[in-house]
mmCIF file of C-alpha atoms in Angstrom:
data_model
loop_
_atom_site.group_PDB
_atom_site.id
_atom_site.type_symbol
_atom_site.label_atom_id
_atom_site.label_comp_id
_atom_site.label_asym_id
_atom_site.label_seq_id
_atom_site.Cartn_x
_atom_site.Cartn_y
_atom_site.Cartn_z
ATOM 1 C CA MET A 10 0.137 0.313 -0.085
ATOM 2 C CA SER A 11 1.258 3.336 -0.869
ATOM 3 C CA LYS A 12 2.001 5.686 2.512
ATOM 4 C CA LYS A 13 2.977 8.887 0.450
ATOM 5 C CA PHE A 14 -0.231 10.808 0.367
ATOM 6 C CA CYS A 15 -3.338 9.689 -1.010
ATOM 7 C CA VAL A 16 -7.142 10.517 0.506
ATOM 8 C CA ASP A 17 -10.868 9.337 -0.002
ATOM 9 C CA PHE A 18 -13.686 11.865 -0.600
ATOM 10 C CA HIS A 19 -17.106 12.495 -0.230
ATOM 11 C CA ILE A 20 -19.350 15.304 -1.961
ATOM 12 C CA LEU A 21 -21.131 17.719 0.425
ATOM 13 C CA PRO A 22 -24.568 17.304 1.199
ATOM 14 C CA VAL A 23 -26.698 19.784 -0.969
ATOM 15 C CA GLY A 24 -28.973 21.810 1.355
ATOM 16 C CA SER A 25 -26.511 21.646 4.130
ATOM 17 C CA ALA A 26 -25.884 24.520 5.896
ATOM 18 C CA PHE A 27 -22.529 25.318 3.760
ATOM 19 C CA SER A 28 -23.689 24.226 0.193
ATOM 20 C CA ASP A 29 -23.646 26.163 -2.669
ATOM 21 C CA PRO A 30 -25.089 25.375 -6.225
ATOM 22 C CA ALA A 31 -21.976 26.341 -7.773
ATOM 23 C CA MET A 32 -18.765 23.356 -8.495
ATOM 24 C CA GLN A 33 -16.101 24.594 -6.603
ATOM 25 C CA LEU A 34 -12.010 22.623 -5.805
ATOM 26 C CA LEU A 35 -10.897 23.334 -2.721
ATOM 27 C CA LYS A 36 -7.659 21.348 -1.741
ATOM 28 C CA PRO A 37 -6.337 23.718 1.566
ATOM 29 C CA SER A 38 -3.320 23.131 2.703
ATOM 30 C CA TRP A 39 -2.936 23.667 6.373
ATOM 31 C CA ILE A 40 -5.656 20.461 6.507
ATOM 32 C CA ASN A 41 -2.996 17.724 6.522
ATOM 33 C CA HIS A 42 -1.379 15.474 8.995
ATOM 34 C CA ASP A 43 2.010 15.755 10.789
ATOM 35 C CA ASP A 44 5.545 15.869 8.452
ATOM 36 C CA GLY A 45 3.019 15.234 5.464
ATOM 37 C CA LYS A 46 2.130 11.964 6.915
ATOM 38 C CA ALA A 47 -0.867 9.939 4.131
ATOM 39 C CA ILE A 48 -4.525 10.448 4.928
ATOM 40 C CA PHE A 49 -6.008 7.361 3.538
ATOM 41 C CA SER A 50 -10.335 8.527 4.179
ATOM 42 C CA VAL A 51 -11.993 11.268 4.512
ATOM 43 C CA ASP A 52 -15.815 11.819 5.687
ATOM 44 C CA ILE A 53 -17.915 14.846 5.747
ATOM 45 C CA HIS A 54 -20.349 15.387 8.946
ATOM 46 C CA PRO A 55 -23.867 15.000 7.674
ATOM 47 C CA ASP A 56 -24.291 18.723 8.530
ATOM 48 C CA GLY A 57 -21.800 19.737 6.752
ATOM 49 C CA THR A 58 -20.216 21.880 9.483
ATOM 50 C CA ARG A 59 -16.830 19.744 9.999
ATOM 51 C CA PHE A 60 -14.932 16.674 8.780
ATOM 52 C CA ALA A 61 -13.265 13.854 9.997
ATOM 53 C CA THR A 62 -9.614 12.242 7.973
ATOM 54 C CA GLY A 63 -7.678 9.497 9.174
ATOM 55 C CA GLY A 64 -4.446 8.592 8.286
ATOM 56 C CA GLN A 65 -1.369 8.184 9.721
ATOM 57 C CA GLY A 66 0.148 9.095 12.891
ATOM 58 C CA GLN A 67 2.974 11.005 14.437
ATOM 59 C CA GLY A 68 6.453 9.746 14.818
ATOM 60 C CA GLN A 69 8.024 6.415 13.383
ATOM 61 C CA ASP A 70 5.859 3.563 15.843
ATOM 62 C CA ALA A 71 3.006 3.497 12.500
ATOM 63 C CA SER A 72 0.420 4.654 15.205
ATOM 64 C CA GLY A 73 -2.890 6.300 13.770
ATOM 65 C CA ARG A 74 -4.658 9.358 13.905
ATOM 66 C CA VAL A 75 -7.984 10.783 13.510
ATOM 67 C CA VAL A 76 -8.700 14.880 13.085
ATOM 68 C CA ILE A 77 -12.159 16.904 13.123
ATOM 69 C CA TRP A 78 -12.084 19.606 11.353
ATOM 70 C CA ASN A 79 -13.903 22.843 10.789
ATOM 71 C CA MET A 80 -15.692 23.341 7.226
ATOM 72 C CA LYS A 81 -16.136 27.149 7.741
ATOM 73 C CA PRO A 82 -12.566 28.133 6.707
ATOM 74 C CA VAL A 83 -12.745 25.779 4.109
ATOM 75 C CA LEU A 84 -15.639 27.226 2.251
ATOM 76 C CA SER A 85 -15.056 30.881 3.121
ATOM 77 C CA GLU A 86 -11.670 32.766 2.867
ATOM 78 C CA LYS A 87 -13.378 35.084 5.373
ATOM 79 C CA TYR A 88 -13.540 32.049 8.363
ATOM 80 C CA GLU A 89 -10.095 31.180 6.858
ATOM 81 C CA LYS A 90 -8.424 33.749 7.237
ATOM 82 C CA ASP A 91 -10.231 34.675 10.779
ATOM 83 C CA PRO A 92 -7.893 33.755 14.053
ATOM 84 C CA ASN A 93 -10.956 33.629 16.304
ATOM 85 C CA CYS A 94 -12.233 30.546 13.973
ATOM 86 C CA PRO A 95 -10.857 27.201 14.883
ATOM 87 C CA LYS A 96 -9.597 25.282 11.716
ATOM 88 C CA LEU A 97 -8.800 21.835 14.073
ATOM 89 C CA LEU A 98 -11.622 20.445 16.386
ATOM 90 C CA CYS A 99 -9.971 17.352 17.414
ATOM 91 C CA GLN A 100 -7.043 15.485 17.159
ATOM 92 C CA LEU A 101 -7.605 11.986 18.612
ATOM 93 C CA ASP A 102 -4.546 9.742 18.608
ATOM 94 C CA GLN A 103 -5.840 6.139 20.249
ATOM 95 C CA HIS A 104 -5.375 3.508 17.515
ATOM 96 C CA LEU A 105 -2.157 2.228 17.225
ATOM 97 C CA GLY A 106 -2.178 1.717 13.930
ATOM 98 C CA CYS A 107 -2.809 3.182 11.025
ATOM 99 C CA VAL A 108 -6.380 4.777 10.559
ATOM 100 C CA ASN A 109 -7.860 3.192 7.319
ATOM 101 C CA CYS A 110 -11.321 4.409 7.478
ATOM 102 C CA VAL A 111 -13.106 7.030 9.100
ATOM 103 C CA ARG A 112 -17.270 7.373 8.476
ATOM 104 C CA TRP A 113 -19.557 9.361 9.970
ATOM 105 C CA SER A 114 -22.947 7.429 11.406
ATOM 106 C CA HIS A 115 -26.259 8.523 9.235
ATOM 107 C CA SER A 116 -27.536 10.802 12.604
ATOM 108 C CA GLY A 117 -24.059 12.128 12.532
ATOM 109 C CA HIS A 118 -24.209 11.043 15.991
ATOM 110 C CA PHE A 119 -20.882 8.644 16.128
ATOM 111 C CA LEU A 120 -18.083 8.365 14.482
ATOM 112 C CA ALA A 121 -16.369 5.284 13.341
ATOM 113 C CA SER A 122 -12.804 5.106 12.633
ATOM 114 C CA ALA A 123 -10.964 1.589 11.602
ATOM 115 C CA GLY A 124 -7.744 0.674 10.715
ATOM 116 C CA ASP A 125 -4.140 -1.357 10.946
ATOM 117 C CA ASP A 126 -4.636 -2.157 15.127
ATOM 118 C CA LYS A 127 -7.259 -4.402 13.883
ATOM 119 C CA VAL A 128 -10.225 -1.901 15.657
ATOM 120 C CA ILE A 129 -12.499 -0.176 15.410
ATOM 121 C CA ILE A 130 -13.495 3.035 17.640
ATOM 122 C CA ILE A 131 -16.649 4.480 17.942
ATOM 123 C CA TRP A 132 -16.530 8.119 18.856
ATOM 124 C CA GLN A 133 -18.869 10.420 20.470
ATOM 125 C CA LEU A 134 -18.867 14.212 21.272
ATOM 126 C CA SER A 135 -18.607 15.245 24.678
ATOM 127 C CA ASN A 136 -20.582 18.040 26.152
ATOM 128 C CA TYR A 137 -17.279 18.775 28.324
ATOM 129 C CA GLY A 138 -14.646 20.758 26.273
ATOM 130 C CA GLY A 139 -11.182 20.280 24.747
ATOM 131 C CA GLY A 140 -8.155 20.574 26.019
ATOM 132 C CA SER A 141 -4.251 20.026 24.540
ATOM 133 C CA VAL A 142 -3.419 16.629 23.052
ATOM 134 C CA PHE A 143 -0.843 14.522 25.184
ATOM 135 C CA GLY A 144 2.380 15.045 24.312
ATOM 136 C CA SER A 145 1.085 17.609 21.635
ATOM 137 C CA ASN A 146 0.901 21.321 21.193
ATOM 138 C CA VAL A 147 -2.633 20.955 19.709
ATOM 139 C CA ILE A 148 -5.237 22.620 21.315
ATOM 140 C CA ASN A 149 -8.406 20.458 20.730
ATOM 141 C CA ILE A 150 -11.466 22.653 20.589
ATOM 142 C CA GLU A 151 -14.071 19.676 20.781
ATOM 143 C CA TRP A 152 -13.971 16.413 23.148
ATOM 144 C CA TRP A 153 -14.882 13.214 21.162
ATOM 145 C CA ARG A 154 -14.476 10.387 23.711
ATOM 146 C CA CYS A 155 -14.194 6.796 22.912
ATOM 147 C CA VAL A 156 -17.818 5.145 23.398
ATOM 148 C CA SER A 157 -16.365 1.560 22.334
ATOM 149 C CA THR A 158 -14.396 -0.774 20.968
ATOM 150 C CA LEU A 159 -15.460 -3.208 18.548
ATOM 151 C CA ARG A 160 -12.487 -6.356 18.052
ATOM 152 C CA GLY A 161 -13.180 -9.256 15.949
ATOM 153 C CA HIS A 162 -11.155 -8.789 12.870
ATOM 154 C CA ASP A 163 -7.403 -10.864 12.581
ATOM 155 C CA GLY A 164 -6.203 -8.146 9.802
ATOM 156 C CA ASP A 165 -6.132 -4.896 8.994
ATOM 157 C CA ILE A 166 -9.484 -3.269 8.440
ATOM 158 C CA LEU A 167 -9.563 -1.747 5.219
ATOM 159 C CA ASP A 168 -13.755 0.250 5.337
ATOM 160 C CA VAL A 169 -16.915 0.053 7.341
ATOM 161 C CA ALA A 170 -20.163 1.661 6.839
ATOM 162 C CA TRP A 171 -23.309 2.316 8.492
ATOM 163 C CA ALA A 172 -26.106 0.669 7.451
ATOM 164 C CA PRO A 173 -29.803 3.175 6.949
ATOM 165 C CA ARG A 174 -31.430 4.619 10.387
ATOM 166 C CA ASP A 175 -27.583 3.309 12.080
ATOM 167 C CA ALA A 176 -29.092 0.074 13.159
ATOM 168 C CA PHE A 177 -25.533 -1.772 12.080
ATOM 169 C CA LEU A 178 -21.819 -1.093 11.370
ATOM 170 C CA ALA A 179 -19.958 -3.229 8.544
ATOM 171 C CA SER A 180 -16.641 -3.915 8.113
ATOM 172 C CA VAL A 181 -14.078 -5.459 6.216
ATOM 173 C CA SER A 182 -10.624 -6.840 6.514
ATOM 174 C CA VAL A 183 -7.599 -8.490 5.038
ATOM 175 C CA ASP A 184 -8.874 -11.404 7.295
ATOM 176 C CA ASN A 185 -11.281 -12.248 3.935
ATOM 177 C CA THR A 186 -14.282 -11.445 6.454
ATOM 178 C CA ILE A 187 -17.193 -8.702 6.142
ATOM 179 C CA ILE A 188 -18.257 -8.414 10.774
ATOM 180 C CA ILE A 189 -22.006 -6.721 11.056
ATOM 181 C CA TRP A 190 -21.905 -4.857 14.632
ATOM 182 C CA ASN A 191 -25.062 -4.126 16.464
ATOM 183 C CA CYS A 192 -25.284 -0.224 17.061
ATOM 184 C CA GLU A 193 -27.679 -1.219 20.010
ATOM 185 C CA LYS A 194 -25.723 -3.286 21.586
ATOM 186 C CA TRP A 195 -22.057 -2.633 21.309
ATOM 187 C CA PRO A 196 -19.601 -4.267 21.068
ATOM 188 C CA GLU A 197 -22.567 -7.291 19.454
ATOM 189 C CA ARG A 198 -21.541 -8.705 16.273
ATOM 190 C CA VAL A 199 -24.236 -10.519 14.565
ATOM 191 C CA ARG A 200 -22.917 -12.141 11.841
ATOM 192 C CA VAL A 201 -19.401 -12.778 10.368
ATOM 193 C CA LEU A 202 -19.743 -13.166 6.865
ATOM 194 C CA ARG A 203 -17.102 -15.473 4.855
ATOM 195 C CA GLY A 204 -17.352 -15.856 1.453
ATOM 196 C CA HIS A 205 -14.397 -14.351 -0.106
ATOM 197 C CA ARG A 206 -11.878 -15.947 -1.085
ATOM 198 C CA GLY A 207 -9.175 -12.597 -0.818
ATOM 199 C CA LEU A 208 -9.104 -9.040 0.893
ATOM 200 C CA VAL A 209 -11.914 -7.719 1.521
ATOM 201 C CA LYS A 210 -11.407 -4.092 0.861
ATOM 202 C CA GLY A 211 -14.622 -2.526 0.235
ATOM 203 C CA VAL A 212 -18.117 -2.583 1.378
ATOM 204 C CA THR A 213 -21.718 -0.342 1.541
ATOM 205 C CA TRP A 214 -25.494 -0.801 2.313
ATOM 206 C CA ASP A 215 -28.602 -0.370 -0.370
ATOM 207 C CA PRO A 216 -30.268 3.083 1.262
ATOM 208 C CA VAL A 217 -33.437 1.076 2.097
ATOM 209 C CA GLY A 218 -31.163 -1.769 3.739
ATOM 210 C CA ARG A 219 -32.323 -4.637 2.125
ATOM 211 C CA TYR A 220 -28.885 -5.471 0.501
ATOM 212 C CA LEU A 221 -24.908 -5.157 1.615
ATOM 213 C CA ALA A 222 -22.812 -5.943 -0.748
ATOM 214 C CA SER A 223 -18.521 -5.847 -1.162
ATOM 215 C CA GLN A 224 -15.874 -6.440 -2.945
ATOM 216 C CA ALA A 225 -12.156 -8.033 -2.466
ATOM 217 C CA ASP A 226 -9.162 -9.073 -3.866
ATOM 218 C CA ASP A 227 -10.993 -11.965 -5.540
ATOM 219 C CA LYS A 228 -12.103 -10.571 -8.664
ATOM 220 C CA THR A 229 -15.617 -10.566 -7.026
ATOM 221 C CA LEU A 230 -17.960 -8.577 -5.712
ATOM 222 C CA VAL A 231 -20.386 -10.761 -3.154
ATOM 223 C CA VAL A 232 -24.264 -8.701 -2.812
ATOM 224 C CA TRP A 233 -25.956 -9.842 0.541
ATOM 225 C CA ARG A 234 -29.195 -10.480 2.007
ATOM 226 C CA THR A 235 -29.662 -8.868 4.932
ATOM 227 C CA SER A 236 -32.994 -10.679 6.227
ATOM 228 C CA ASP A 237 -31.033 -13.855 6.591
ATOM 229 C CA TRP A 238 -26.804 -13.088 5.547
ATOM 230 C CA THR A 239 -26.672 -14.824 2.541
ATOM 231 C CA GLN A 240 -25.871 -14.148 -0.972
ATOM 232 C CA GLU A 241 -28.282 -12.603 -3.629
ATOM 233 C CA THR A 242 -25.624 -12.554 -5.905
ATOM 234 C CA VAL A 243 -22.297 -13.005 -6.965
ATOM 235 C CA ILE A 244 -20.743 -10.612 -9.595
ATOM 236 C CA SER A 245 -17.351 -11.531 -11.317
ATOM 237 C CA LYS A 246 -17.173 -10.638 -15.064
ATOM 238 C CA PRO A 247 -16.548 -7.241 -14.938
ATOM 239 C CA PHE A 248 -13.494 -8.394 -12.867
ATOM 240 C CA GLU A 249 -11.912 -10.995 -14.556
ATOM 241 C CA GLU A 250 -9.049 -9.024 -16.822
ATOM 242 C CA CYS A 251 -7.840 -6.834 -13.439
ATOM 243 C CA GLY A 252 -4.434 -7.178 -12.705
ATOM 244 C CA GLY A 253 -2.686 -6.671 -9.557
ATOM 245 C CA THR A 254 -4.350 -4.856 -6.645
ATOM 246 C CA THR A 255 -5.692 -1.639 -5.148
ATOM 247 C CA SER A 256 -4.701 -0.838 -1.669
ATOM 248 C CA VAL A 257 -8.988 -0.077 -1.490
ATOM 249 C CA LEU A 258 -12.173 -1.102 -3.407
ATOM 250 C CA ARG A 259 -14.204 1.083 -2.283
ATOM 251 C CA LEU A 260 -18.084 0.379 -3.797
ATOM 252 C CA SER A 261 -20.935 3.080 -3.814
ATOM 253 C CA TRP A 262 -24.794 2.678 -3.837
ATOM 254 C CA SER A 263 -26.803 5.179 -4.960
ATOM 255 C CA PRO A 264 -28.751 7.185 -3.265
ATOM 256 C CA ASP A 265 -32.816 6.196 -5.191
ATOM 257 C CA GLY A 266 -30.681 2.366 -4.512
ATOM 258 C CA GLN A 267 -31.483 1.647 -8.482
ATOM 259 C CA TYR A 268 -27.397 1.524 -9.255
ATOM 260 C CA LEU A 269 -24.249 -0.211 -7.092
ATOM 261 C CA VAL A 270 -20.650 0.921 -8.626
ATOM 262 C CA SER A 271 -18.208 -0.739 -7.988
ATOM 263 C CA ALA A 272 -14.267 -0.102 -8.382
ATOM 264 C CA HIS A 273 -11.494 -1.567 -10.216
ATOM 265 C CA ALA A 274 -13.589 -3.234 -12.738
ATOM 266 C CA MET A 275 -11.829 -3.783 -16.553
ATOM 267 C CA ASN A 276 -13.896 -3.673 -20.444
ATOM 268 C CA ASN A 277 -12.082 -3.898 -23.538
ATOM 269 C CA GLY A 278 -8.481 -3.705 -21.510
ATOM 270 C CA GLY A 279 -9.939 -0.224 -19.850
ATOM 271 C CA PRO A 280 -9.921 0.923 -16.526
ATOM 272 C CA THR A 281 -13.978 1.191 -15.504
ATOM 273 C CA ALA A 282 -16.409 1.922 -12.870
ATOM 274 C CA GLN A 283 -18.639 -1.076 -12.898
ATOM 275 C CA ILE A 284 -22.490 0.033 -13.121
ATOM 276 C CA ILE A 285 -24.544 -3.066 -11.684
ATOM 277 C CA ASP A 286 -28.698 -2.227 -11.668
ATOM 278 C CA ARG A 287 -30.075 -3.490 -8.954
ATOM 279 C CA ASP A 288 -32.963 -5.042 -10.755
ATOM 280 C CA HIS A 289 -31.482 -7.432 -12.141
ATOM 281 C CA TRP A 290 -28.145 -7.460 -11.622
ATOM 282 C CA THR A 291 -27.219 -6.708 -14.646
ATOM 283 C CA THR A 292 -23.690 -5.390 -15.863
ATOM 284 C CA ASP A 293 -23.696 -4.001 -19.255
ATOM 285 C CA LYS A 294 -22.500 -0.069 -18.857
ATOM 286 C CA ASP A 295 -19.455 1.514 -17.164
ATOM 287 C CA PHE A 296 -17.929 4.815 -16.315
ATOM 288 C CA VAL A 297 -14.858 5.069 -18.094
ATOM 289 C CA GLY A 298 -11.631 6.472 -18.945
ATOM 290 C CA HIS A 299 -9.453 6.789 -16.148
ATOM 291 C CA ARG A 300 -6.074 5.488 -16.704
ATOM 292 C CA LYS A 301 -5.085 3.481 -14.234
ATOM 293 C CA PRO A 302 -7.321 1.017 -12.356
ATOM 294 C CA VAL A 303 -10.160 3.168 -10.379
ATOM 295 C CA THR A 304 -9.908 2.191 -6.191
ATOM 296 C CA CYS A 305 -12.780 4.092 -5.091
ATOM 297 C CA VAL A 306 -16.548 5.746 -6.213
ATOM 298 C CA ARG A 307 -18.865 7.670 -3.874
ATOM 299 C CA PHE A 308 -22.264 8.851 -4.151
ATOM 300 C CA ASN A 309 -23.414 12.115 -2.953
ATOM 301 C CA PRO A 310 -26.082 10.856 -0.705
ATOM 302 C CA ASN A 311 -28.761 13.363 -1.816
ATOM 303 C CA ILE A 312 -31.179 12.420 -5.145
ATOM 304 C CA LEU A 313 -30.855 15.712 -7.179
ATOM 305 C CA LYS A 314 -33.449 17.084 -9.171
ATOM 306 C CA LYS A 315 -33.467 19.202 -12.619
ATOM 307 C CA SER A 316 -36.306 21.059 -14.078
ATOM 308 C CA ASP A 317 -37.609 19.465 -17.333
ATOM 309 C CA SER A 318 -37.386 21.894 -20.111
ATOM 310 C CA ALA A 319 -40.505 21.635 -21.179
ATOM 311 C CA GLY A 320 -42.548 22.149 -17.936
ATOM 312 C CA GLY A 321 -43.069 18.663 -17.130
ATOM 313 C CA LYS A 322 -42.224 16.560 -14.015
ATOM 314 C CA PRO A 323 -38.454 17.612 -12.664
ATOM 315 C CA VAL A 324 -36.350 14.896 -13.482
ATOM 316 C CA GLN A 325 -34.202 12.535 -10.645
ATOM 317 C CA TYR A 326 -30.645 11.986 -11.034
ATOM 318 C CA CYS A 327 -27.556 10.792 -8.960
ATOM 319 C CA CYS A 328 -24.270 12.721 -8.658
ATOM 320 C CA LEU A 329 -20.907 10.284 -7.815
ATOM 321 C CA ALA A 330 -17.135 10.886 -7.456
ATOM 322 C CA VAL A 331 -14.345 8.200 -9.017
ATOM 323 C CA GLY A 332 -11.228 7.737 -7.744
ATOM 324 C CA ALA A 333 -8.323 5.657 -9.338
ATOM 325 C CA ARG A 334 -5.024 5.256 -8.771
ATOM 326 C CA ASP A 335 -3.832 7.865 -11.956
ATOM 327 C CA ARG A 336 -4.087 10.569 -9.150
ATOM 328 C CA SER A 337 -7.557 11.869 -10.862
ATOM 329 C CA LEU A 338 -11.052 12.979 -9.815
ATOM 330 C CA SER A 339 -13.933 12.176 -12.761
ATOM 331 C CA ILE A 340 -17.636 13.711 -12.013
ATOM 332 C CA TRP A 341 -20.733 12.058 -13.193
ATOM 333 C CA PHE A 342 -24.260 11.752 -13.222
ATOM 334 C CA THR A 343 -26.328 9.240 -13.808
ATOM 335 C CA SER A 344 -28.274 11.206 -16.342
ATOM 336 C CA LEU A 345 -25.264 11.608 -18.459
ATOM 337 C CA LYS A 346 -22.920 9.509 -20.549
ATOM 338 C CA ARG A 347 -19.784 11.383 -20.358
ATOM 339 C CA PRO A 348 -18.551 13.192 -17.088
ATOM 340 C CA LEU A 349 -19.736 16.464 -15.480
ATOM 341 C CA LEU A 350 -15.340 17.066 -14.421
ATOM 342 C CA VAL A 351 -12.116 15.192 -14.944
ATOM 343 C CA ILE A 352 -9.327 16.896 -12.533
ATOM 344 C CA HIS A 353 -6.185 15.086 -13.525
ATOM 345 C CA ASP A 354 -2.820 15.511 -11.225
ATOM 346 C CA VAL A 355 -5.208 16.549 -8.004
ATOM 347 C CA PHE A 356 -2.732 14.414 -5.618
ATOM 348 C CA GLU A 357 1.176 13.682 -5.324
ATOM 349 C CA ASP A 358 -0.565 9.331 -5.196
ATOM 350 C CA SER A 359 -3.674 7.281 -5.663
ATOM 351 C CA VAL A 360 -6.763 8.443 -4.874
ATOM 352 C CA ASN A 361 -8.499 6.555 -1.807
#
């Protein structure tokens, strides 16, 4: 896994406190982990006021770090220059291994972080104020406390996902398994899913909660029924031509539930993000254009609408971002055949 610099991504929810109808590309230099340490994941809070990053910590001991940031100075130059507007809200250094994934619950009350130390930490904002970080000159504005530590995997945890209404949390690992956790009875495990024959590197829930999808290095994508945790289907054809591996395989389900989009697929020798239709699990469409394997896709959690030019019913569509090892991002609408935007050489290394 490349440790130079990578980042996961999430689209700011439309209608949130700081959303703007115009698309902007922002890359503030002050968002970083000490000494240019790698960032492997980012997730925006549901209300758009803050976001979390996860990656490497300080020193040579391979520790992990979670940082919660203020969104105001990202979106406003006025707040960015305001010395009274804090940028860093909280730094959490409790992980003993690199943090590979951070994900907010849908309610925004909890943050899950997971990493190479084989544990998931569930964080919750405390009513108490912040304070200094042990061994650091960082001052926390907020205090996020650990409310549960989930142990069960035998290897690095690469991805986690909250179920609709936050009933469950799913985690995937290089131990080839998926664990379903009961969010109402931490740290209870509901089920351990064993079906992949390779490292499991991505997981996502459908917005209704009927299915869970996972993708692994064994060149398969498995859709699981949440009613009995058995396999609904195993999809392999789009991945048969794939050579090599990627650090993650982060797939995503559209907010309308119609499409599941995977990472690291191939079509006629070219890398693609595979579109899987929910109705019959067909794989006859894909997003093409990246020069190297696709590592991650992420849908905006909102269903978007645009007015019909003829004055009819508004047309609904979904928006997603695709990242790849070619260090580029592409933005797509499900209503269009071509990308809305392609940005090359955004980062120094693969997008995660």
